[in-house]
Short mmCIF file of C-alpha atoms in Angstrom, two decimals:
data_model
loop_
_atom_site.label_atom_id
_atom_site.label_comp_id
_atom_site.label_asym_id
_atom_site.label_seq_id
_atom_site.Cartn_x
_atom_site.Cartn_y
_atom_site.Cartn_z
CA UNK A 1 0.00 0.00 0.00
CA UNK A 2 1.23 3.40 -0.76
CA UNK A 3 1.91 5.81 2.11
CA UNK A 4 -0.61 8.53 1.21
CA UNK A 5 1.79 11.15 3.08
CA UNK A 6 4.58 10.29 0.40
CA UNK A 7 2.44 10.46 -2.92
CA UNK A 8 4.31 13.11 -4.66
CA UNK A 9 1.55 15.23 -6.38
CA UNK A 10 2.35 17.44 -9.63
CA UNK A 11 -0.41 19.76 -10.59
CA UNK A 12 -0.94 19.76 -6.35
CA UNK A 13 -2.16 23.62 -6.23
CA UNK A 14 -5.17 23.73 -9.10
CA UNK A 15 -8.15 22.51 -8.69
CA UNK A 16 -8.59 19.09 -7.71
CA UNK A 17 -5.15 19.37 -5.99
CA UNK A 18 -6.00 21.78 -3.86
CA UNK A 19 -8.96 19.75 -2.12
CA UNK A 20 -6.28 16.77 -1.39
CA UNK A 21 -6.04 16.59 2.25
CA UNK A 22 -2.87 14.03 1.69
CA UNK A 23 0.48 13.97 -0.05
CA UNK A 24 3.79 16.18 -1.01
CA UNK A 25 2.80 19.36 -3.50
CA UNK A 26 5.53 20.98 -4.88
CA UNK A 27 5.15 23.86 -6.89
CA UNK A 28 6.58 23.48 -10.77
CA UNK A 29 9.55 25.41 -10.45
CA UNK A 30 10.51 21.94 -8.47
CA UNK A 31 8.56 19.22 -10.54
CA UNK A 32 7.86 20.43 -14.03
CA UNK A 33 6.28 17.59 -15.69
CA UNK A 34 7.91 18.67 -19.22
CA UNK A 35 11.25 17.76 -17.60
CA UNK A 36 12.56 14.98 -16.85
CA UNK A 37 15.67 16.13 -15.18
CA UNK A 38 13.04 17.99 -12.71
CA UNK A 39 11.13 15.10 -12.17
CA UNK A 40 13.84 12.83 -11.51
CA UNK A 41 15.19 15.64 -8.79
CA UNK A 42 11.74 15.97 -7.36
CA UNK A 43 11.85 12.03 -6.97
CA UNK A 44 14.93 11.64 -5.10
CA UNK A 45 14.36 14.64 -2.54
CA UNK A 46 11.18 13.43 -1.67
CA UNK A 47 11.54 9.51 -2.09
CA UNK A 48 7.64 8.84 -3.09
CA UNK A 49 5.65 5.91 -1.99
CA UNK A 50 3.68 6.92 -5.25
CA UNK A 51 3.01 9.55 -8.15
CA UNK A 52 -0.05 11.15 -8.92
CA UNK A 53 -0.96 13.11 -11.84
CA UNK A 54 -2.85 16.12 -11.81
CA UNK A 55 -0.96 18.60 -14.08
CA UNK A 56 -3.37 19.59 -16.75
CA UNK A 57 -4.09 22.60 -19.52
CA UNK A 58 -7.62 22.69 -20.00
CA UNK A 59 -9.57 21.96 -22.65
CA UNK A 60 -10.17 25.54 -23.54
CA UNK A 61 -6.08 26.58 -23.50
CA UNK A 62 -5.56 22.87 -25.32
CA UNK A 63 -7.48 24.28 -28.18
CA UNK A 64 -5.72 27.86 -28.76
CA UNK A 65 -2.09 25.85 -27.73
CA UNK A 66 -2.03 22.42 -28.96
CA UNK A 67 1.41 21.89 -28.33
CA UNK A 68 1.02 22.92 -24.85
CA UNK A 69 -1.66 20.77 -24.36
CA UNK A 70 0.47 18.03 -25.10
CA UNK A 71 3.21 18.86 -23.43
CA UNK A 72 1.51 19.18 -20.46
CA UNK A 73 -0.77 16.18 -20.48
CA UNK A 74 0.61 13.29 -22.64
CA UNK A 75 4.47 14.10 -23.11
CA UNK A 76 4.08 14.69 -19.03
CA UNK A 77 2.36 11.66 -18.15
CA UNK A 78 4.64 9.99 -20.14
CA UNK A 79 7.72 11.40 -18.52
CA UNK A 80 6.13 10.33 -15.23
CA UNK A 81 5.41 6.76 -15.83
CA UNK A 82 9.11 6.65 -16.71
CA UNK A 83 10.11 8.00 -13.60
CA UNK A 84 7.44 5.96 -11.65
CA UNK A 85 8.96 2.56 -13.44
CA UNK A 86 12.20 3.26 -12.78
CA UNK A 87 11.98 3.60 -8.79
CA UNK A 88 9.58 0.27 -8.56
CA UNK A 89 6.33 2.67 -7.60
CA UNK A 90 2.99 3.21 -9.03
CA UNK A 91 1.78 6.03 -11.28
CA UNK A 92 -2.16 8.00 -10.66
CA UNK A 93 -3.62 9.54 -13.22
CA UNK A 94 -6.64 11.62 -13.15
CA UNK A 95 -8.72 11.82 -16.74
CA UNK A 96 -12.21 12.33 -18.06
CA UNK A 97 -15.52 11.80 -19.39
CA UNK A 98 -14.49 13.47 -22.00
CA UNK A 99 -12.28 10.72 -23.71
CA UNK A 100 -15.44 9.20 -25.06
CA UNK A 101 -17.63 10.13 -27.85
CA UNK A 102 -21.50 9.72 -28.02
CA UNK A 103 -25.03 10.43 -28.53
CA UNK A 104 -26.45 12.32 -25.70
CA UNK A 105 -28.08 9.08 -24.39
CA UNK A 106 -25.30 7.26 -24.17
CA UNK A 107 -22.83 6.02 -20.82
CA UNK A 108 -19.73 4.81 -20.77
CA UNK A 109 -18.09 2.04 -18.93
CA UNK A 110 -14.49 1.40 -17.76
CA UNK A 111 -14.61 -0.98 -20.72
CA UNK A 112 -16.02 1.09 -23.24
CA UNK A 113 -13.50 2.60 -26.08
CA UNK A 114 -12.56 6.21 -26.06
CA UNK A 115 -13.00 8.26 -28.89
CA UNK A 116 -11.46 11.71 -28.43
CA UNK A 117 -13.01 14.28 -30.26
CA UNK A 118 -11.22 17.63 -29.34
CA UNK A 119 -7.70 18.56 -27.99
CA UNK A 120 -8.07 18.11 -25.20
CA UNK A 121 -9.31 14.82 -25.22
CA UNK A 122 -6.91 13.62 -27.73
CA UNK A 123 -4.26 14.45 -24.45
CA UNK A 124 -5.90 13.14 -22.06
CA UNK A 125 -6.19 9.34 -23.71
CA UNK A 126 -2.74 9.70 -25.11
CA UNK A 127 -1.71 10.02 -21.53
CA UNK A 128 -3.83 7.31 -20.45
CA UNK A 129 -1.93 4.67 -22.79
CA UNK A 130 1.48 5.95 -21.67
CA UNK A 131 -0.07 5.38 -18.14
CA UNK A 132 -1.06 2.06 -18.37
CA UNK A 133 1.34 0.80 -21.21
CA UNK A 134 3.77 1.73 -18.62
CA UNK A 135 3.00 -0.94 -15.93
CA UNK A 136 0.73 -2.52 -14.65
CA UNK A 137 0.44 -1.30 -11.29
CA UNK A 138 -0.43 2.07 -12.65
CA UNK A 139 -4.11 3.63 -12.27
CA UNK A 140 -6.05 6.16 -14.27
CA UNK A 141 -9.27 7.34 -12.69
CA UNK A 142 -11.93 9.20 -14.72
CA UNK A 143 -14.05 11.33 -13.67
CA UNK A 144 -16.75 13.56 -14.52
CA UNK A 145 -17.59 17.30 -13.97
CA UNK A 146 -16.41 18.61 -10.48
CA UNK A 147 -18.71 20.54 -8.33
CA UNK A 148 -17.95 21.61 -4.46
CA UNK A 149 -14.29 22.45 -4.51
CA UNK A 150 -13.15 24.50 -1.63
CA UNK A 151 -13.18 28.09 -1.56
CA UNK A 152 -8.97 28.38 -1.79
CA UNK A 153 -9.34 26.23 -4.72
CA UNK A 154 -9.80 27.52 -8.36
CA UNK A 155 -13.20 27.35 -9.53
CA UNK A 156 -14.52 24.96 -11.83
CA UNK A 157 -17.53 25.74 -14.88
CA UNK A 158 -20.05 23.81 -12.11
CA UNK A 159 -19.11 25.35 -9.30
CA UNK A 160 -18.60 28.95 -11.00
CA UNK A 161 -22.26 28.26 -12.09
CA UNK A 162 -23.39 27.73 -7.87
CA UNK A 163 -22.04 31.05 -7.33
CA UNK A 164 -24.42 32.69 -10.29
CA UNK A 165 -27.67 30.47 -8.64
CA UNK A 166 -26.99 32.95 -5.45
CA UNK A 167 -26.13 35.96 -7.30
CA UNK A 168 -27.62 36.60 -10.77
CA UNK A 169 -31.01 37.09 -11.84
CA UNK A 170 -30.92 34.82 -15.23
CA UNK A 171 -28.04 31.74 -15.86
CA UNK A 172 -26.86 30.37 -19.43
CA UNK A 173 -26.58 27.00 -19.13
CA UNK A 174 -26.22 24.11 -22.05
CA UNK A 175 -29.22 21.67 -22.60
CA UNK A 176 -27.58 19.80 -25.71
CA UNK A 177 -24.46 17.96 -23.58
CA UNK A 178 -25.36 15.53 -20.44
CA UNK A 179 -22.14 14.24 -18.26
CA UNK A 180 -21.75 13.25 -14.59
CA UNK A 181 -21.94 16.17 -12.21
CA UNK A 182 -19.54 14.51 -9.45
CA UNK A 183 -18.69 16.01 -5.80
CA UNK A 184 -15.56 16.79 -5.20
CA UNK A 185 -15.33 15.35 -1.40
CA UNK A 186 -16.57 11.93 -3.15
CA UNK A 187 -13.80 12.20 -5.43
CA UNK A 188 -11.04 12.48 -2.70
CA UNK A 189 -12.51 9.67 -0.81
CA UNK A 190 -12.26 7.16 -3.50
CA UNK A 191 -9.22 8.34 -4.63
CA UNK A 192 -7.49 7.77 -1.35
CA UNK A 193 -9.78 4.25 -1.23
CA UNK A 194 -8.26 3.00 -4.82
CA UNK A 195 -4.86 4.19 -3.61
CA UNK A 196 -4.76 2.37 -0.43
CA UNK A 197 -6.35 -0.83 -1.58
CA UNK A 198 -3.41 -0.65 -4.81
CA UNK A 199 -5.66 -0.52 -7.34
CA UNK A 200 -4.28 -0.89 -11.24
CA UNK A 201 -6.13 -0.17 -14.07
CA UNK A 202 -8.69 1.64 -15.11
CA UNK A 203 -11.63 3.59 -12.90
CA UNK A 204 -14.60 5.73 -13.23
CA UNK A 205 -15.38 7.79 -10.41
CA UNK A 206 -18.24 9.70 -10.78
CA UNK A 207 -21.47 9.91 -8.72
CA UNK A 208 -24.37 7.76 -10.29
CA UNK A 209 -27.08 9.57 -12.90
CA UNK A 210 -26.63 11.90 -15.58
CA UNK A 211 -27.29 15.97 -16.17
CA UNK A 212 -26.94 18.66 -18.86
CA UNK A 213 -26.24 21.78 -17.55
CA UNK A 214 -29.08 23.11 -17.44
CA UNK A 215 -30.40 20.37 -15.34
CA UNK A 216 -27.74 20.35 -12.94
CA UNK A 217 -28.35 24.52 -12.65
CA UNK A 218 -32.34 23.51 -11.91
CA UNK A 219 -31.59 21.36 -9.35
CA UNK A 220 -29.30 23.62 -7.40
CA UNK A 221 -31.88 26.35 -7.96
CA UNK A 222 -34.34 24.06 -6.65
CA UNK A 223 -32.36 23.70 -3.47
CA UNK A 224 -31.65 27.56 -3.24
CA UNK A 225 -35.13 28.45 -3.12
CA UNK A 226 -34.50 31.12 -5.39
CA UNK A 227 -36.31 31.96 -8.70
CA UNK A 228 -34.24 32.43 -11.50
CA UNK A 229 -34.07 32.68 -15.42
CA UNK A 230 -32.49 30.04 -17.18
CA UNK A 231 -31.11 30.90 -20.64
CA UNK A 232 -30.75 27.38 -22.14
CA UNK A 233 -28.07 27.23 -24.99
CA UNK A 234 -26.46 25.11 -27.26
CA UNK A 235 -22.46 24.01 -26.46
CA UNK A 236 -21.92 25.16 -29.89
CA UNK A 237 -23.57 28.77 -29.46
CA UNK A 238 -21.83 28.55 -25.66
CA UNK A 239 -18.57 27.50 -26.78
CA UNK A 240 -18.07 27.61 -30.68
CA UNK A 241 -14.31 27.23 -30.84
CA UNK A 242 -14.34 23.80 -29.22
CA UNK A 243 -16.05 20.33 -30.37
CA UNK A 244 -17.56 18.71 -27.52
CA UNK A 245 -19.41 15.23 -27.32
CA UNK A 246 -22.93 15.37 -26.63
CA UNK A 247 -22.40 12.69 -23.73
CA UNK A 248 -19.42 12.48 -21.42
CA UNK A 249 -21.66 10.28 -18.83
CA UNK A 250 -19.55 8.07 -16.88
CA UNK A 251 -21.07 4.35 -15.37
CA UNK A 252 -19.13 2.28 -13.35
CA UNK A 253 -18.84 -1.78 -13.71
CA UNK A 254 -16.16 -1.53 -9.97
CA UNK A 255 -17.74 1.56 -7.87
CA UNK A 256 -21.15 2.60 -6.89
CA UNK A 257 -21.68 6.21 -5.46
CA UNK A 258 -24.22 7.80 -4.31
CA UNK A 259 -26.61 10.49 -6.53
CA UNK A 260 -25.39 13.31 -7.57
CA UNK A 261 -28.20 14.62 -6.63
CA UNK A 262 -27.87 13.70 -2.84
CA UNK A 263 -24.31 14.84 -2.75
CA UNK A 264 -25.57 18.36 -4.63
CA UNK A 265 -27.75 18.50 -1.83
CA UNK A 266 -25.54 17.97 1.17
CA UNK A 267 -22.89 20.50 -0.96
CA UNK A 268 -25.17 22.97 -0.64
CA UNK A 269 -27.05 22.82 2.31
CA UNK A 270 -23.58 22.03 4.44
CA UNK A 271 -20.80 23.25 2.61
CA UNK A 272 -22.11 26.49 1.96
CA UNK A 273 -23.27 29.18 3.87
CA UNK A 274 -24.92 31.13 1.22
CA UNK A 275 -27.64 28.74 0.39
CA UNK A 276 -31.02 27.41 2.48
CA UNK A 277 -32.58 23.95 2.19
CA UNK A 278 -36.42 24.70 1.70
CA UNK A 279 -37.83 22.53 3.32
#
């Protein structure tokens, strides 16, 4: 079992990172993922029980810098595994929904086959085979779109989108593209879970059901007691510059959570302050 205390954590201060109550977080001027040099340094000052992977440009910045984007998230991962297989200890990676490519109906299982339809995308699955081509005590958890990050954390689309629910009069939200809205405290729990039990392979974690934006935005609402306008959009007339699959809904055949509508629920009537459970 890895000593979570020990995981050496690149991409440790962004979003998901930040909410990691475990592990070593250097900043990148001491483990730069595009070096290997830096890496290897990182490695032997801090003697890891374990890497994890969390250094990512987003899908946005992956479209305007390709080369970036693939720096960053496959050349990176890559450089990693190396590292990882060459001191006998396993490599994390995080990934995503969005590796697959659907109708809007469809789910995908840790057995289904990506299809990567942006930049982005195309990174992230790259990464994914250097991952697990690597060894095979590595692990690459998916998962879907993050919601509940603390307030010292950068803010993701969902949780940028709870701030508007208590603030604005009228939200635009996307009706056209259903994923899995997933909490981030469930997140950190199963990662340290699949970490500590030496899981290999590949994981979704993602809390059960599915949501477009504009569902995920009524339900909060709903919660909120408030009465707002919902502008419902298209990802296209949202986001022209970037192709985006209609479904990035993650199933699981190895992990069961709970709704994401329960943990929605609990986010907002526990977690934060500005927001009031009618009851």
């Amino acid at each position: 079992m890895a000593d979570l205390g020990r995981i050496l954590i690149s991409g440790g201060h962004g979003m998901i990172g930040s909410n990691l109550d475990f592990g070593i977080k250097p900043d990148k001027s001491e483990f730069d993922v595009t070096n290997p040099e830096s890496i290897s340094l990182a490695c032997d000052k801090y003697n890891p029980s374990a890497i994890l992977s969390l250094s990512s440009i987003n899908i946005r910045d992956s479209e305007e810098n390709p080369l970036n984007a693939y720096r960053v998230n496959s050349i990176g991962v890559y450089h990693l595994a190396r590292e990882a297989k060459k001191r006998g200890i396993p490599l994390i990676m995080l990934s995503t929904g969005s590796v697959f490519n659907g109708s809007i109906k469809d789910s995908f299982n840790e057995d289904s086959f990506p299809n990567p339809v942006n930049i982005y995308a195309q990174t992230k699955y790259i990464a994914e085979v250097f991952a697990l081509g690597s060894s095979d005590r590595n692990l690459v958890i998916r998962t879907g779109w993050v919601f509940g990050t603390s307030k010292d954390s950068k803010k993701g689309v969902f949780d940028k989108m709870l701030d508007l629910v208590m603030d604005k009069d009228e939200i635009i939200a996307t009706y056209d593209q259903e994923g899995s809205p997933t909490y981030i405290k469930d997140l950190v729990t199963e990662i340290k879970k699949l970490i500590s039990r030496n899981c290999s392979g590949i994981y979704h974690v993602a809390n059960q059901g599915r949501a477009s934006a504009v569902e995920f935005v009524e339900e909060a609402i709903r919660y909120a007691g408030r009465n707002i306008r919902i502008k419902r959009k298209t990802v296209a007339e949202f986001s022209s510059k970037v192709k985006r699959s209609p479904s990035e809904c993650l199933n699981s055949n190895k992990i069961k959570l709970r709704s994401w509508q329960e943990a929605l629920e609990e986010h907002i009537s526990s977690n934060n302050k500005k927001f009031k459970k009618l009851f």
